[in-house]
Short mmCIF file of C-alpha atoms and ligand atoms in Angstrom, two decimals:
data_model
loop_
_atom_site.label_atom_id
_atom_site.label_comp_id
_atom_site.label_asym_id
_atom_site.label_seq_id
_atom_site.Cartn_x
_atom_site.Cartn_y
_atom_site.Cartn_z
CA MET A 186 17.11 12.20 21.97
CA GLN A 187 13.37 11.94 21.46
CA THR A 188 11.61 8.59 21.66
CA ILE A 189 11.90 6.70 18.37
CA HIS A 190 8.55 5.77 16.84
CA MET A 191 7.84 3.22 14.15
CA CYS A 192 5.62 5.89 12.58
CA ASP A 193 5.37 9.41 14.06
CA LEU A 194 1.92 10.69 13.22
CA TYR A 195 1.79 13.28 15.99
CA GLY A 196 5.15 14.78 15.11
CA GLN A 197 4.02 15.05 11.51
CA TYR A 198 0.73 16.68 12.53
CA LEU A 199 2.63 19.38 14.47
CA THR A 200 4.35 20.47 11.25
CA MET A 201 0.93 21.25 9.69
CA LYS A 202 -1.05 21.96 12.86
CA ASP A 203 -2.52 25.36 12.02
CA GLU A 204 -3.72 24.34 8.59
CA ILE A 205 -5.19 21.06 9.76
CA ASP A 206 -6.91 22.60 12.79
CA THR A 207 -8.48 25.26 10.57
CA ALA A 208 -9.59 22.67 8.04
CA ILE A 209 -11.28 20.62 10.78
CA GLN A 210 -12.98 23.69 12.28
CA ASP A 211 -14.27 24.69 8.84
CA VAL A 212 -15.95 21.32 8.41
CA ILE A 213 -17.54 21.55 11.86
CA LYS A 214 -18.83 25.04 11.09
CA SER A 215 -20.25 23.89 7.75
CA THR A 216 -21.96 20.83 9.34
CA HIS A 217 -21.65 19.16 5.94
CA PHE A 218 -20.03 16.07 7.35
CA ILE A 219 -20.90 13.70 4.53
CA LYS A 220 -20.73 14.13 0.74
CA SER A 221 -19.77 17.77 0.84
CA GLY A 222 -17.89 19.87 -1.67
CA LYS A 223 -14.81 19.25 0.51
CA VAL A 224 -14.83 15.61 -0.54
CA LEU A 225 -15.13 16.54 -4.20
CA ASP A 226 -12.38 19.16 -3.79
CA PHE A 227 -10.04 16.58 -2.41
CA GLU A 228 -10.92 14.04 -5.11
CA GLU A 229 -10.17 16.65 -7.74
CA LYS A 230 -6.81 17.54 -6.22
CA LEU A 231 -5.81 13.90 -5.94
CA ALA A 232 -6.97 13.29 -9.51
CA THR A 233 -4.79 16.17 -10.70
CA TYR A 234 -1.81 14.84 -8.78
CA LEU A 235 -2.26 11.32 -10.16
CA LYS A 236 -3.48 12.33 -13.64
CA THR A 237 -6.42 9.94 -13.52
CA ASN A 238 -10.03 9.77 -12.25
CA VAL A 239 -10.54 9.35 -8.51
CA VAL A 240 -13.53 8.16 -6.48
CA SER A 241 -13.02 8.35 -2.72
CA CYS A 242 -14.43 5.68 -0.44
CA GLY A 243 -14.47 4.36 3.10
CA ASN A 244 -11.13 2.53 3.23
CA GLY A 245 -8.67 0.54 1.12
CA THR A 246 -10.50 -2.74 1.65
CA ASP A 247 -13.67 -1.18 0.25
CA ALA A 248 -11.65 0.22 -2.64
CA LEU A 249 -10.75 -3.32 -3.67
CA GLN A 250 -14.35 -4.49 -3.34
CA LEU A 251 -15.58 -1.51 -5.38
CA ALA A 252 -13.06 -2.39 -8.08
CA PHE A 253 -14.24 -6.01 -8.25
CA MET A 254 -17.91 -5.01 -8.23
CA ALA A 255 -17.52 -2.34 -10.88
CA LEU A 256 -15.62 -4.78 -13.11
CA GLU A 257 -18.55 -7.19 -12.56
CA LEU A 258 -16.37 -10.05 -11.40
CA GLN A 259 -18.45 -13.11 -10.55
CA PRO A 260 -18.37 -16.01 -8.09
CA GLY A 261 -15.93 -18.62 -9.38
CA ASP A 262 -13.75 -16.07 -11.16
CA GLU A 263 -10.06 -16.42 -10.40
CA ILE A 264 -7.73 -13.57 -9.57
CA ILE A 265 -3.99 -14.01 -9.47
CA THR A 266 -2.16 -12.35 -6.61
CA THR A 267 0.57 -12.61 -3.96
CA PRO A 268 0.38 -14.47 -0.64
CA PHE A 269 2.82 -11.97 0.90
CA THR A 270 0.53 -8.99 1.53
CA PHE A 271 -2.04 -7.58 3.91
CA VAL A 272 -5.18 -9.71 4.18
CA SER A 273 -7.41 -7.08 2.52
CA THR A 274 -5.90 -7.91 -0.84
CA VAL A 275 -7.87 -11.19 -0.96
CA GLU A 276 -10.56 -10.75 1.70
CA THR A 277 -13.25 -9.06 -0.34
CA ALA A 278 -12.57 -11.26 -3.37
CA VAL A 279 -13.29 -14.33 -1.23
CA LEU A 280 -16.39 -12.66 0.24
CA MET A 281 -17.64 -12.20 -3.30
CA GLY A 282 -17.10 -15.90 -4.04
CA MET A 283 -14.06 -15.38 -6.18
CA LYS A 284 -10.96 -17.51 -5.90
CA PRO A 285 -7.57 -15.97 -5.22
CA VAL A 286 -4.85 -17.93 -7.00
CA PHE A 287 -1.47 -17.21 -5.48
CA VAL A 288 1.92 -17.08 -7.14
CA ASP A 289 5.18 -16.71 -5.26
CA VAL A 290 7.04 -13.44 -4.83
CA CYS A 291 10.59 -12.29 -5.59
CA ALA A 292 12.87 -12.58 -2.56
CA ASP A 293 14.54 -9.23 -3.11
CA THR A 294 11.56 -6.99 -4.01
CA TYR A 295 8.86 -8.81 -1.99
CA ASN A 296 6.54 -8.31 -4.98
CA LEU A 297 4.69 -10.76 -7.21
CA ASN A 298 7.07 -12.76 -9.41
CA ALA A 299 5.62 -11.91 -12.81
CA ASP A 300 7.44 -14.82 -14.44
CA LEU A 301 5.26 -17.28 -12.52
CA ILE A 302 1.89 -15.81 -13.51
CA GLU A 303 1.37 -17.35 -16.93
CA ALA A 304 1.57 -20.92 -15.59
CA VAL A 305 -1.50 -20.43 -13.34
CA ILE A 306 -3.77 -18.68 -15.87
CA THR A 307 -6.88 -20.78 -16.60
CA ASP A 308 -10.08 -20.06 -18.51
CA LYS A 309 -11.55 -18.86 -15.19
CA THR A 310 -8.86 -16.25 -14.63
CA LYS A 311 -10.34 -12.75 -14.84
CA ALA A 312 -7.82 -10.45 -13.24
CA ILE A 313 -4.28 -10.01 -12.02
CA LEU A 314 -3.96 -8.17 -8.72
CA PRO A 315 -0.41 -6.92 -8.16
CA VAL A 316 0.38 -5.31 -4.80
CA HIS A 317 3.03 -2.59 -4.77
CA LEU A 318 4.38 -3.74 -1.47
CA PHE A 319 6.14 -1.31 0.88
CA GLY A 320 6.01 1.46 -1.74
CA GLN A 321 7.73 -0.03 -4.80
CA CYS A 322 5.83 -1.15 -7.90
CA ALA A 323 5.48 -4.74 -9.00
CA ASP A 324 6.80 -5.56 -12.48
CA LEU A 325 3.81 -4.02 -14.27
CA GLU A 326 5.16 -4.06 -17.80
CA LYS A 327 5.33 -7.87 -17.75
CA ILE A 328 1.91 -8.02 -16.12
CA LEU A 329 0.44 -5.70 -18.77
CA THR A 330 1.73 -7.99 -21.51
CA LEU A 331 0.08 -11.02 -19.92
CA ALA A 332 -3.15 -9.15 -19.28
CA GLY A 333 -3.24 -8.15 -22.94
CA LYS A 334 -2.49 -11.65 -24.19
CA TYR A 335 -5.22 -13.31 -22.08
CA SER A 336 -7.72 -10.38 -21.88
CA LEU A 337 -7.46 -10.01 -18.12
CA PHE A 338 -8.16 -7.00 -15.95
CA ILE A 339 -5.41 -5.51 -13.85
CA VAL A 340 -6.45 -4.23 -10.44
CA GLU A 341 -3.51 -2.59 -8.68
CA ASP A 342 -3.42 -2.73 -4.90
CA ALA A 343 -1.58 0.57 -4.55
CA CYS A 344 -2.52 1.01 -0.88
CA GLN A 345 1.13 1.29 0.14
CA ALA A 346 2.37 3.19 -2.88
CA LEU A 347 0.76 6.60 -3.21
CA GLY A 348 3.28 8.83 -4.95
CA THR A 349 5.34 5.99 -6.41
CA ASP A 350 6.31 6.36 -10.08
CA PHE A 351 6.41 3.53 -12.57
CA TYR A 352 8.96 3.92 -15.40
CA PHE A 353 8.06 2.24 -18.68
CA GLU A 354 10.84 1.04 -20.94
CA ASP A 355 9.87 3.64 -23.55
CA GLY A 356 10.42 6.44 -21.02
CA THR A 357 6.78 7.01 -20.06
CA VAL A 358 6.26 7.64 -16.35
CA LYS A 359 2.97 6.95 -14.58
CA ASN A 360 1.78 6.88 -11.01
CA ALA A 361 1.34 3.60 -9.19
CA GLY A 362 -2.33 2.68 -9.28
CA THR A 363 -3.04 4.47 -12.56
CA ILE A 364 -1.58 1.86 -14.91
CA GLY A 365 -4.01 -1.06 -14.64
CA ASP A 366 -7.77 -0.88 -15.23
CA VAL A 367 -8.40 0.09 -11.63
CA GLY A 368 -6.13 1.16 -8.77
CA CYS A 369 -6.93 0.99 -5.08
CA ASN A 370 -5.59 3.18 -2.32
CA SER A 371 -5.94 3.44 1.44
CA PHE A 372 -5.70 6.52 3.63
CA PHE A 373 -5.17 4.44 6.77
CA PRO A 374 -3.27 6.80 9.11
CA SER A 375 0.16 5.23 8.64
CA LYS A 376 -0.03 5.03 4.84
CA ASN A 377 1.92 7.41 2.58
CA LEU A 378 -1.02 9.82 2.68
CA GLY A 379 -2.78 9.06 5.94
CA ALA A 380 -6.08 10.40 7.28
CA PHE A 381 -7.01 10.82 10.95
CA GLY A 382 -9.20 7.76 10.66
CA ASP A 383 -10.28 5.54 7.79
CA GLY A 384 -10.41 6.47 4.13
CA GLY A 385 -9.72 5.08 0.70
CA ALA A 386 -9.87 5.78 -3.01
CA VAL A 387 -10.37 4.00 -6.29
CA TYR A 388 -8.67 5.22 -9.47
CA ALA A 389 -9.76 4.46 -13.01
CA LYS A 390 -8.69 5.82 -16.40
CA ASP A 391 -12.00 5.04 -18.07
CA GLU A 392 -14.79 7.60 -17.51
CA GLN A 393 -17.58 5.08 -17.74
CA LEU A 394 -15.92 2.75 -15.30
CA THR A 395 -15.31 5.70 -12.97
CA ASN A 396 -19.02 6.52 -13.01
CA LYS A 397 -19.83 2.91 -12.27
CA ILE A 398 -17.44 2.86 -9.32
CA ARG A 399 -19.07 6.04 -8.03
CA SER A 400 -22.50 4.48 -8.35
CA VAL A 401 -21.46 1.23 -6.63
CA ALA A 402 -19.93 3.21 -3.75
CA ASN A 403 -23.23 5.05 -3.37
CA HIS A 404 -25.74 2.19 -3.01
CA GLY A 405 -25.86 1.58 -6.76
CA MET A 406 -27.77 4.82 -7.11
CA LYS A 407 -28.63 6.32 -10.47
CA ALA A 408 -30.87 9.19 -9.39
CA LYS A 409 -32.21 9.92 -5.96
CA TYR A 410 -33.95 6.78 -4.62
CA GLU A 411 -33.44 4.99 -7.91
CA TYR A 412 -31.03 2.08 -7.91
CA GLU A 413 -29.53 0.62 -11.08
CA ARG A 414 -27.27 -1.99 -9.48
CA ILE A 415 -26.48 -3.52 -6.12
CA GLY A 416 -24.03 -1.28 -4.38
CA MET A 417 -22.59 -0.53 -1.02
CA ASN A 418 -22.21 2.42 1.29
CA SER A 419 -18.60 3.44 1.21
CA ARG A 420 -17.58 7.05 1.56
CA LEU A 421 -14.81 9.30 2.72
CA ASP A 422 -16.22 11.81 5.21
CA SER A 423 -15.67 15.55 4.92
CA MET A 424 -13.40 15.78 7.96
CA GLN A 425 -10.99 13.22 6.52
CA ALA A 426 -11.16 14.85 3.09
CA ALA A 427 -10.30 18.24 4.60
CA ILE A 428 -7.33 16.80 6.49
CA LEU A 429 -6.14 14.86 3.44
CA GLU A 430 -6.39 17.96 1.28
CA VAL A 431 -3.95 19.74 3.58
CA LYS A 432 -1.62 16.75 3.75
CA LEU A 433 -1.65 16.20 -0.02
CA LYS A 434 0.12 19.56 -0.41
CA TYR A 435 3.10 18.09 1.42
CA ILE A 436 3.15 14.63 -0.14
CA GLU A 437 6.31 15.22 -2.15
CA LYS A 438 8.12 16.62 0.87
CA HIS A 439 6.98 13.65 2.93
CA ILE A 440 8.09 11.15 0.30
CA LYS A 441 11.49 12.85 0.13
CA ALA A 442 11.86 12.58 3.90
CA ARG A 443 11.17 8.83 3.74
CA GLN A 444 13.57 8.40 0.84
CA ASN A 445 16.29 10.27 2.69
CA ALA A 446 15.89 8.05 5.72
CA ALA A 447 16.04 5.01 3.41
CA LEU A 448 19.24 6.27 1.78
CA PHE A 449 20.79 6.65 5.20
CA TYR A 450 19.86 3.08 6.12
CA ASP A 451 21.19 1.82 2.77
CA GLU A 452 24.50 3.54 3.17
CA LYS A 453 25.11 2.49 6.75
CA LEU A 454 23.80 -1.05 6.56
CA LYS A 455 25.20 -2.13 3.21
CA ASN A 456 28.42 -3.47 4.69
CA ILE A 457 26.74 -5.81 7.12
CA ASP A 458 26.95 -9.21 5.41
CA GLU A 459 24.14 -10.73 7.38
CA ILE A 460 21.59 -8.16 6.22
CA ASP A 461 19.92 -8.01 2.81
CA LEU A 462 18.66 -4.55 1.94
CA PRO A 463 15.44 -3.85 0.03
CA LEU A 464 16.32 -3.99 -3.67
CA ARG A 465 15.57 -0.97 -5.89
CA VAL A 466 14.33 -1.88 -9.33
CA LYS A 467 14.88 0.24 -12.43
CA TYR A 468 11.18 0.30 -13.36
CA SER A 469 9.88 1.96 -10.19
CA SER A 470 10.66 4.64 -7.66
CA HIS A 471 10.34 3.65 -4.01
CA THR A 472 8.30 5.71 -1.55
CA PHE A 473 9.16 3.54 1.45
CA HIS A 474 5.87 2.96 3.11
CA GLN A 475 8.19 0.54 4.91
CA TYR A 476 11.95 0.02 4.92
CA THR A 477 12.23 -3.74 5.17
CA ILE A 478 15.44 -5.72 5.55
CA ARG A 479 16.00 -9.48 5.58
CA THR A 480 18.14 -11.33 8.07
CA GLU A 481 18.38 -14.89 9.38
CA LYS A 482 18.72 -13.43 12.88
CA ARG A 483 15.47 -11.49 12.59
CA ASP A 484 13.91 -12.40 15.94
CA ALA A 485 17.11 -11.86 17.91
CA LEU A 486 17.72 -8.52 16.18
CA GLN A 487 14.18 -7.37 16.88
CA LYS A 488 14.52 -8.29 20.55
CA TYR A 489 17.90 -6.55 20.82
CA LEU A 490 16.60 -3.36 19.21
CA GLY A 491 13.54 -3.43 21.44
CA GLU A 492 15.80 -3.46 24.50
CA LYS A 493 17.52 -0.34 23.15
CA GLY A 494 14.22 1.49 22.71
CA ILE A 495 14.10 0.97 18.94
CA PRO A 496 10.76 -0.27 17.61
CA SER A 497 10.56 -2.54 14.56
CA MET A 498 7.76 -4.56 12.98
CA VAL A 499 7.35 -7.78 11.05
CA TYR A 500 5.28 -7.23 7.91
CA TYR A 501 4.11 -9.96 7.46
CA PRO A 502 4.71 -12.71 10.01
CA LYS A 503 2.38 -15.19 8.34
CA VAL A 504 1.66 -15.69 4.66
CA LEU A 505 -1.96 -15.64 3.50
CA HIS A 506 -2.02 -19.15 1.99
CA LEU A 507 -1.34 -20.66 5.43
CA GLN A 508 -3.92 -18.60 7.36
CA ALA A 509 -6.75 -20.57 8.98
CA ALA A 510 -9.36 -18.31 7.37
CA TYR A 511 -8.15 -19.22 3.89
CA LYS A 512 -7.45 -22.92 4.32
CA ASN A 513 -10.33 -23.75 1.97
CA LEU A 514 -8.21 -22.44 -0.87
CA GLY A 515 -6.32 -25.71 -0.45
CA TYR A 516 -2.75 -24.49 -0.17
CA GLN A 517 -0.05 -26.09 1.94
CA LYS A 518 3.22 -25.20 3.58
CA GLY A 519 5.90 -25.29 0.93
CA ASP A 520 3.65 -24.06 -1.89
CA PHE A 521 5.24 -20.60 -1.95
CA PRO A 522 8.68 -21.07 -0.42
CA VAL A 523 9.97 -17.56 -1.11
CA ALA A 524 7.02 -15.88 0.61
CA GLU A 525 7.23 -18.35 3.48
CA LYS A 526 10.92 -17.67 3.95
CA LEU A 527 10.28 -13.91 3.90
CA SER A 528 7.74 -14.23 6.69
CA GLU A 529 10.57 -15.66 8.82
CA THR A 530 13.29 -13.19 7.87
CA VAL A 531 11.83 -9.72 7.16
CA LEU A 532 12.05 -6.83 9.59
CA SER A 533 10.75 -3.32 8.98
CA LEU A 534 12.76 -0.54 10.62
CA PRO A 535 11.35 2.78 11.89
CA MET A 536 10.23 4.74 8.84
CA HIS A 537 8.37 8.03 8.83
CA THR A 538 8.66 11.65 7.79
CA GLU A 539 10.00 13.00 11.07
CA LEU A 540 13.01 10.75 11.71
CA GLN A 541 15.95 12.83 12.91
CA ALA A 542 19.60 12.29 11.98
CA GLU A 543 20.42 11.55 15.59
CA GLN A 544 17.73 8.88 15.77
CA LEU A 545 18.85 7.26 12.52
CA GLU A 546 22.47 7.22 13.78
CA TYR A 547 21.34 5.56 16.98
CA ILE A 548 19.34 2.92 15.09
CA VAL A 549 22.14 1.89 12.72
CA LYS A 550 24.75 2.01 15.51
CA ASN A 551 22.72 -0.49 17.45
CA ILE A 552 22.17 -2.73 14.44
CA GLU A 553 25.95 -2.72 13.85
CA ALA A 554 26.55 -3.52 17.52
CA PHE A 555 24.14 -6.43 17.35
CA TYR A 556 26.00 -8.07 14.46
CA GLU A 557 29.42 -7.39 15.98
CA ASN A 558 28.42 -9.22 19.13
CA SER A 559 26.40 -12.06 17.70
C1 PLP B 131 -3.65 -0.95 4.10
C2 PLP B 131 -3.80 -1.94 3.02
C3 PLP B 131 -5.06 -2.32 2.53
C4 PLP B 131 -6.36 -1.93 3.14
O1 PLP B 131 -6.54 -0.67 3.56
P1 PLP B 131 -7.61 -0.29 4.71
O2 PLP B 131 -7.78 1.16 4.47
O3 PLP B 131 -6.96 -0.60 6.01
O4 PLP B 131 -8.84 -1.08 4.47
C5 PLP B 131 -5.10 -3.18 1.44
N1 PLP B 131 -3.99 -3.67 0.88
C6 PLP B 131 -2.76 -3.34 1.35
C7 PLP B 131 -1.56 -3.92 0.66
C8 PLP B 131 -2.63 -2.49 2.43
O5 PLP B 131 -1.41 -2.20 2.89
#
């Protein structure tokens, strides 16, 4: 059996090697490494796939900053979000002088508990920032209602959810990241659509807002050497765009492969009492950026699997409201008990597009063995 990886980027590359190698060579031959037609080509293809407007940028963290800047959020503005996420979700907001206001998450979906949002809305609240953690959407319909009632923006952190569908109660289906005012995505190599380096994208329905995002990402430029606003330099380079354009063709196949692996885990692990499986909600598909279980014996299980050559990861071992960097926000241990408990009990199992049946069998067999003997 081949070595089991948490995420097998090389194995995946081999399945598209000729196309990717050619795409890279074409960029080298063109010498248009920055702001080429390749970048626009890719943006257009992604926009078609998502049925929205797309502006590519340097990474997912920048995507969030571009969203906040284009929406003209100001120092002192409050944004409501989850403490159980990657640090980027709040980092740029704090850099811009804004104040993240956390609400706890749901234990079974790991996503923002929409029922807790209304209680923390103040007259300084400007936006709600749901994160579609691990590839499944937060409860957007409830969030949309609140945003409408209090005139708030919705910025979706869809960095882990490219390709995820949101199902509205009336039957409408939309892509994660295209439902709020702005959506943010990352092409970090291990994400659902990963580059061979950094990359990101911002989505917006509104044309004017899209143009503003494009201007902010390009130094606030209006015409050459004429600047209409303060911007930043955030761009996807042509090499990454060329690689992503190839990989985008296979996104559905890759999502299917993740979902099949997840179904296998579900089926084989569901009878182990001491494990809670990731819940599937009726309002979202799940693209399994991660397959994350919960268990009281998390650390012992992780150690046991490690000894058997099975990698696993803890996303996330420490909640944001207790991080030293964010202690000025004034939160304390116990403020968000569900998120805190998750940080002690979650474990993400190997999840990627190249997992083989034999490897999956070996993983679940060892998980079963661990619980039989513990
Ligand atoms: C990956 C990620 C980001 C940031 O993406 P980068 O491209 O690494 O800057 C932001 N939010 C979440 C939830 C992420 O998973």
